Short mmCIF file of C-alpha atoms in Angstrom, two decimals:
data_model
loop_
_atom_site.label_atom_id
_atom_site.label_comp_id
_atom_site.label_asym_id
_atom_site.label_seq_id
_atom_site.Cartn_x
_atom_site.Cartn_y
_atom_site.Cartn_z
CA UNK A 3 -2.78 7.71 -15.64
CA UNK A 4 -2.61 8.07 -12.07
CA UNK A 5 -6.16 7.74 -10.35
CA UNK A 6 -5.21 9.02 -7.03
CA UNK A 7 -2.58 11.77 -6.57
CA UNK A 8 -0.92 13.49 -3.60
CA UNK A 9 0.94 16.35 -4.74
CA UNK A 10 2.56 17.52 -1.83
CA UNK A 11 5.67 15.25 -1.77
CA UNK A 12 7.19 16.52 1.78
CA UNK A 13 5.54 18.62 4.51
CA UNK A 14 7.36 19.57 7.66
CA UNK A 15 5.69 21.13 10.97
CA UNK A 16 5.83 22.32 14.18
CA UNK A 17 5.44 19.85 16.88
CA UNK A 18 1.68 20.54 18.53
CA UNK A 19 0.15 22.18 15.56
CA UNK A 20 -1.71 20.82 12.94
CA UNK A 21 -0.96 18.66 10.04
CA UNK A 22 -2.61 18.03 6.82
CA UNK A 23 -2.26 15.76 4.55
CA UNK A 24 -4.04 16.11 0.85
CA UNK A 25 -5.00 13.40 -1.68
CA UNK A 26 -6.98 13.90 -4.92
CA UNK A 27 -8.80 11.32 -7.06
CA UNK A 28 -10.19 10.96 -10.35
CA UNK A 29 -12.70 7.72 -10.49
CA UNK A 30 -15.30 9.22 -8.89
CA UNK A 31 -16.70 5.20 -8.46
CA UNK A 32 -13.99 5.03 -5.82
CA UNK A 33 -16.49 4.44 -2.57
CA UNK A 34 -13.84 3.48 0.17
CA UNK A 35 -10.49 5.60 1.11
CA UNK A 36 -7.97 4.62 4.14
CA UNK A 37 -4.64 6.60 4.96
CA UNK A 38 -1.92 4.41 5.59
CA UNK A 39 1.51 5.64 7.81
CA UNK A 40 5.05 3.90 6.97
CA UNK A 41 8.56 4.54 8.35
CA UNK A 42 11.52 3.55 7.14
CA UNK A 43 12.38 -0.02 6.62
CA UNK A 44 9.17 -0.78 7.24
CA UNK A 45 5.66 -1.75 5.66
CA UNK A 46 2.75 0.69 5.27
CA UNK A 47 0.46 0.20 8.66
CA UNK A 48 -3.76 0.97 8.11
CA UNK A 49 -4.01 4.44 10.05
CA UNK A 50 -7.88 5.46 9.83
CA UNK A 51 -10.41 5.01 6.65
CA UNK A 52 -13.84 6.57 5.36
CA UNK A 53 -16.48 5.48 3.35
CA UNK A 54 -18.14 7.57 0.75
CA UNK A 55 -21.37 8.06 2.47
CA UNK A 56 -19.82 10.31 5.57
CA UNK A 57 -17.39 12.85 4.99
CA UNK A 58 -16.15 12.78 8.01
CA UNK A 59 -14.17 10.28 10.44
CA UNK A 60 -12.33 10.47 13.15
CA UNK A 61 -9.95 9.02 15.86
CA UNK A 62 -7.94 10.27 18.54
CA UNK A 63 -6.09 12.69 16.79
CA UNK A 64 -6.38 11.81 13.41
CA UNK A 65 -9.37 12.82 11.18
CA UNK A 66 -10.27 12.53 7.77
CA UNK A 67 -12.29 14.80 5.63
CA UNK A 68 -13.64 13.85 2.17
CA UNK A 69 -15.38 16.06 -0.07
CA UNK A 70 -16.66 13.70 -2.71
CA UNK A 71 -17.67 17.03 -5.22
CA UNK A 72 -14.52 18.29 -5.15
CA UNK A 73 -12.52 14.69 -5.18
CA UNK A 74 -10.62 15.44 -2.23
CA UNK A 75 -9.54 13.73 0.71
CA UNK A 76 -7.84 15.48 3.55
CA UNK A 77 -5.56 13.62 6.75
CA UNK A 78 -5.41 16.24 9.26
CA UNK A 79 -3.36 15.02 13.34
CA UNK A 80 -3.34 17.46 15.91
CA UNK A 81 -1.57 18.27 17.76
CA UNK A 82 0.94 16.57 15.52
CA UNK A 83 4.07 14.77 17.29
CA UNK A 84 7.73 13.83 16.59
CA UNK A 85 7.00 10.06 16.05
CA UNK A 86 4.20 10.89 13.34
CA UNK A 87 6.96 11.70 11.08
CA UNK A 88 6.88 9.10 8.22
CA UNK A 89 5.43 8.68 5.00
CA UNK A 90 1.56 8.90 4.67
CA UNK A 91 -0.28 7.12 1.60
CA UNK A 92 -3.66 7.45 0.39
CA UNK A 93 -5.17 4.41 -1.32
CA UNK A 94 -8.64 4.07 -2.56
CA UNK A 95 -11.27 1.06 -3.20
CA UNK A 96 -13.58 0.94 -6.31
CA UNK A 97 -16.80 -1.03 -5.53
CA UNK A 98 -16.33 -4.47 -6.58
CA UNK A 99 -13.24 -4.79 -6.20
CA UNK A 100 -10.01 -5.18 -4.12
CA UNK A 101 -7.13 -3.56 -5.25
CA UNK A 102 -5.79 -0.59 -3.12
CA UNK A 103 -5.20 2.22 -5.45
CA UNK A 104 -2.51 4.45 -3.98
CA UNK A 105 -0.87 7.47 -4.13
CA UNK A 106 2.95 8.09 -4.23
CA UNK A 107 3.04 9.51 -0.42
CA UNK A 108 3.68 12.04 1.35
CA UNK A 109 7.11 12.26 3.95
CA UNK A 110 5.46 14.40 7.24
CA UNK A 111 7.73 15.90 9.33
CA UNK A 112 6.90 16.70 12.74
CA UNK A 113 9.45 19.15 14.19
CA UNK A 114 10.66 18.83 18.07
CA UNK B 12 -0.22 -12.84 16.18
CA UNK B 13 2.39 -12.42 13.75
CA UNK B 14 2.51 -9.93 11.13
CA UNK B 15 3.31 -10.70 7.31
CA UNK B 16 6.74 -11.88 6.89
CA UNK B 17 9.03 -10.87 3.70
CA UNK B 18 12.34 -12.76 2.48
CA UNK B 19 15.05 -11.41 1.91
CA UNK B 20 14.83 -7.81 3.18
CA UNK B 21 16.75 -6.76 0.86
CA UNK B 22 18.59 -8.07 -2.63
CA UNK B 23 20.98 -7.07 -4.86
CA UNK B 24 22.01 -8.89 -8.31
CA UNK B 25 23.06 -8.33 -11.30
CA UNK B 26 20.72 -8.15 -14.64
CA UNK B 27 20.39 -11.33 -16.00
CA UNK B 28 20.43 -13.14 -12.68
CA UNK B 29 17.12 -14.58 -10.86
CA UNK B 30 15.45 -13.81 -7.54
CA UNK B 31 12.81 -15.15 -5.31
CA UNK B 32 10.98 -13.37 -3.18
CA UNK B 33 8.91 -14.96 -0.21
CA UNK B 34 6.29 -14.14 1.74
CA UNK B 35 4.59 -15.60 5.02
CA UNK B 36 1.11 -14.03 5.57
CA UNK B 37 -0.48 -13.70 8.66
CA UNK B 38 -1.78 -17.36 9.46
CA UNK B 39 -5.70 -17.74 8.43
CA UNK B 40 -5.94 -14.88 6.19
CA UNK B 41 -7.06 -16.38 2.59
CA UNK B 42 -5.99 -13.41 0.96
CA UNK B 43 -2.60 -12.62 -0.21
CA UNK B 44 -1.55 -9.47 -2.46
CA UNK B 45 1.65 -8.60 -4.07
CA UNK B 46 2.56 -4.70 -4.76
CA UNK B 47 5.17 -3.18 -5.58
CA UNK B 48 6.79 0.91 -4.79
CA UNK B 49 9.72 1.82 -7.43
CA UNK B 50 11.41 4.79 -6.16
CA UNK B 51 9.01 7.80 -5.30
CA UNK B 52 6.54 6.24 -7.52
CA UNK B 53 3.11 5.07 -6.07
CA UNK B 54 2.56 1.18 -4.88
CA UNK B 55 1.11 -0.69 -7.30
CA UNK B 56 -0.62 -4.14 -7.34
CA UNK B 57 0.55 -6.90 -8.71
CA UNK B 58 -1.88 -9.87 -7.92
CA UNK B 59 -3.81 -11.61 -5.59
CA UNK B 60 -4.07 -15.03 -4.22
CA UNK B 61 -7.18 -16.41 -2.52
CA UNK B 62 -6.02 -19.74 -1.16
CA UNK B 63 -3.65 -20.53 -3.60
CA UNK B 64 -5.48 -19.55 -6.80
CA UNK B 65 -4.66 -16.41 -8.65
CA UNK B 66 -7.60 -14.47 -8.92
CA UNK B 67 -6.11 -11.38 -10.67
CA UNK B 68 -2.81 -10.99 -12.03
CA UNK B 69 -3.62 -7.68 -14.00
CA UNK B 70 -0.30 -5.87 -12.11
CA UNK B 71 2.31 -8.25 -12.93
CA UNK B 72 4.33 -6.26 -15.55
CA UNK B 73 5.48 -9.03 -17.97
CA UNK B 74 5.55 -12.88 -18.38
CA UNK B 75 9.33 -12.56 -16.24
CA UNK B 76 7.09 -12.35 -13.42
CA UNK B 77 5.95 -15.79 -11.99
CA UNK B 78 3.99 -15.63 -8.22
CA UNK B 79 2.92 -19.18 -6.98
CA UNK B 80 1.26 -19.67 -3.32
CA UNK B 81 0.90 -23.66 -3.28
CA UNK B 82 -0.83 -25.32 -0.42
CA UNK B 83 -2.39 -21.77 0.08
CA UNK B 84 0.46 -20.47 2.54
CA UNK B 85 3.27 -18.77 2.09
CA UNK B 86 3.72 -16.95 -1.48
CA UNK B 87 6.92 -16.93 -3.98
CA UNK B 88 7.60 -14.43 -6.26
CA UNK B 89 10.12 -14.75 -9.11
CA UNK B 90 11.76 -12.75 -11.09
CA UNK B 91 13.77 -14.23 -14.15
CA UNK B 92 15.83 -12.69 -16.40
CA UNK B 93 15.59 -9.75 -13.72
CA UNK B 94 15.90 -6.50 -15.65
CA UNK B 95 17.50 -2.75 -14.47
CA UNK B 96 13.61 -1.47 -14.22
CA UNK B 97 12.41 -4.56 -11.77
CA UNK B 98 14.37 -2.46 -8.56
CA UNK B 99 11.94 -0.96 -6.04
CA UNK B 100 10.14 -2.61 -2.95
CA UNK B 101 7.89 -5.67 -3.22
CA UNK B 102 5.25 -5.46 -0.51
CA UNK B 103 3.42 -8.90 0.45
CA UNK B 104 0.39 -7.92 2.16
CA UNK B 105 -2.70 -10.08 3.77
CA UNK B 106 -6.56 -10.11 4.52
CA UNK B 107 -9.00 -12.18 6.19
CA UNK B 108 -11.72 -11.28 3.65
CA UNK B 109 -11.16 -9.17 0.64
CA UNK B 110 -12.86 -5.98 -0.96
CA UNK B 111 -15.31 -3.97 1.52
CA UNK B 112 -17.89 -5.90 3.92
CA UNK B 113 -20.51 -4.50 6.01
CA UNK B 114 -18.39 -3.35 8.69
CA UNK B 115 -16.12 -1.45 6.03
CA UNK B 116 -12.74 -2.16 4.05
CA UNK B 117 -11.22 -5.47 4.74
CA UNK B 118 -7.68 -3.89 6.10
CA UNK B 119 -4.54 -5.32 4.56
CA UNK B 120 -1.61 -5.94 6.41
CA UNK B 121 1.52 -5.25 5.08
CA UNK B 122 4.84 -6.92 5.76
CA UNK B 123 8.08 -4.98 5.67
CA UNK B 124 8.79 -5.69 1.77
CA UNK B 125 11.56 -6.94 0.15
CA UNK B 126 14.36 -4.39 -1.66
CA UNK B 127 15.17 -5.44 -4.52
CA UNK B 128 17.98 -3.95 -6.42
CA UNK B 129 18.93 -4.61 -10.46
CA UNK B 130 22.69 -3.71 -11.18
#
C-alpha cells in the first residue's frame, strides 16, 4: 500500500510559466516532507522541504504548499526553465523515525 | 567534499550469478541507507547503518540480501543467487545525523546508484 503517491507520471511546460508538481499521502503522522530533483544517470539531489507546522516554504523559485486536511503537497517553480527538466520525488518522514517514504516521481518537462 | 560514491554504475548478469554492490559515503556521516527504484516504481528503503551496525533492515526483501559496512565506512551490498525481480537501481545514500533535529530533516545525500540488471 503505497503511503505517498504522485499521480501525475509526466508533465511538460512552457519555459517561464509555472510548474506544479502534486504529491498525496495517507499517514497523516507523516510530520516532515522534502521534494527531491534527479536527472538521468544520476542520484536524487534534496531540492526544498516543509515541516508540518507551516504550510508554506519557499526558495528562490521553488515553493512548496502543504495542506495537511486535504493530504496534499504541492512543488510549484516559476518561472520554470529548460534545466529543471528531470524527475521530481516526494518523500515523507514519520516522527520517530528515518526512513524517506517516497513517491514514484514525476518526469517535468520544461519546454525551450 | 565528496559526494556518495556507488560501484559499479551499472551491472549486468545472469540469474543465478552474484553481485556486490559498494558504496563510499560522504566521509564523517554515521549514517548510511540503502534504497532501491525498480522501474517506474517508487524508491524504497532497504536498511540503515549507523557506524557499522544495522539498525533496521525492515526493506531488505529476502535473506539473498546481505549489506555489511565493517569498520563503519564504506558499505557492501550482496546479492546471491540474484533473481530476474532484483533489477532496478540501488541508491547508497548518507547523513550526518538521522531522522529530524531541531533545525529540520537531516538531508540525505544520494550517490548516483548502481544499475543492476538480472538476465
Amino acid at each position: 500500500d503505497q503511503q505517498v503517491k504522485q499521480n501525475s507520471p509526466s508533465l511538460s511546460v512552457q519555459e517561464g510559466r509555472i510548474s506544479i508538481l502534486n504529491c498525496d499521502y495517507t499517514n497523516s503522522m507523516f510530520d516532515y516532507f522534502l521534494w527531491y530533483k534527479k536527472y538521468p544517470a544520476e542520484g536524487p539531489t534534496f531540492l526544498i522541504s516543509i515541516s508540518s507546522i507551516k504550510d508554506k516554504n519557499e526558495d528562490g523559485r521553488f515553493t512548496v504548499f502543504l495542506n495537511k486536511s486535504a493530504k496534499h503537497l504541492s512543488l510549484h517553480i516559476v518561472p520554470s526553465q529548460p534545466g529543471d527538466s528531470a524527475v521530481y520525488f516526494c518523500a515523507a518522514i514519520a516522527p520517530g523515525t528515518y526512513k524517506y517514504i517516497f513517491g514514484t516521481g514525476t518526469r517535468l518537462k520544461v519546454l525551450a | 567534499e565528496a559526494g556518495v560514491t556507488q560501484f559499479p554504475s551499472h551491472s549486468v548478469i545472469e540469474k543465478g550469478q552474484t553481485v556486490t554492490l559498494r558504496c563510499d559515503p560522504i566521509s564523517g556521516h554515521d549514517n548510511l541507507y540503502w534504497y532501491r527504484r525498480v522501474m517506474g516504481k517508487e524508491i524504497k528503503f532497504l536498511l540503515h547503518f549507523v557506524k557499522e551496525s544495522k539498525q533496521d533492515e525492515s526493506g531488505m526483501p529476502n535473506n539473498r540480501f546481505l549489506a555489511e559496512r565493517t569498520g563503519g565506512t564504506y558499505s557492501t551490498l550482496k546479492v546471491q543467487p540474484a533473481e530476474l525481480e532484483d533489477s532496478g537501481v540501488y541508491f547508497c545514500a548518507s547523513s550526518q545525523r538521522q531522522g529530524i533535529g531541531i533545525s529540520g530533516a537531516n538531508v540525505l545525500t544520494f550517490g548516483a546508484g548502481s544499475r543492476l540488471t538480472v538476465l
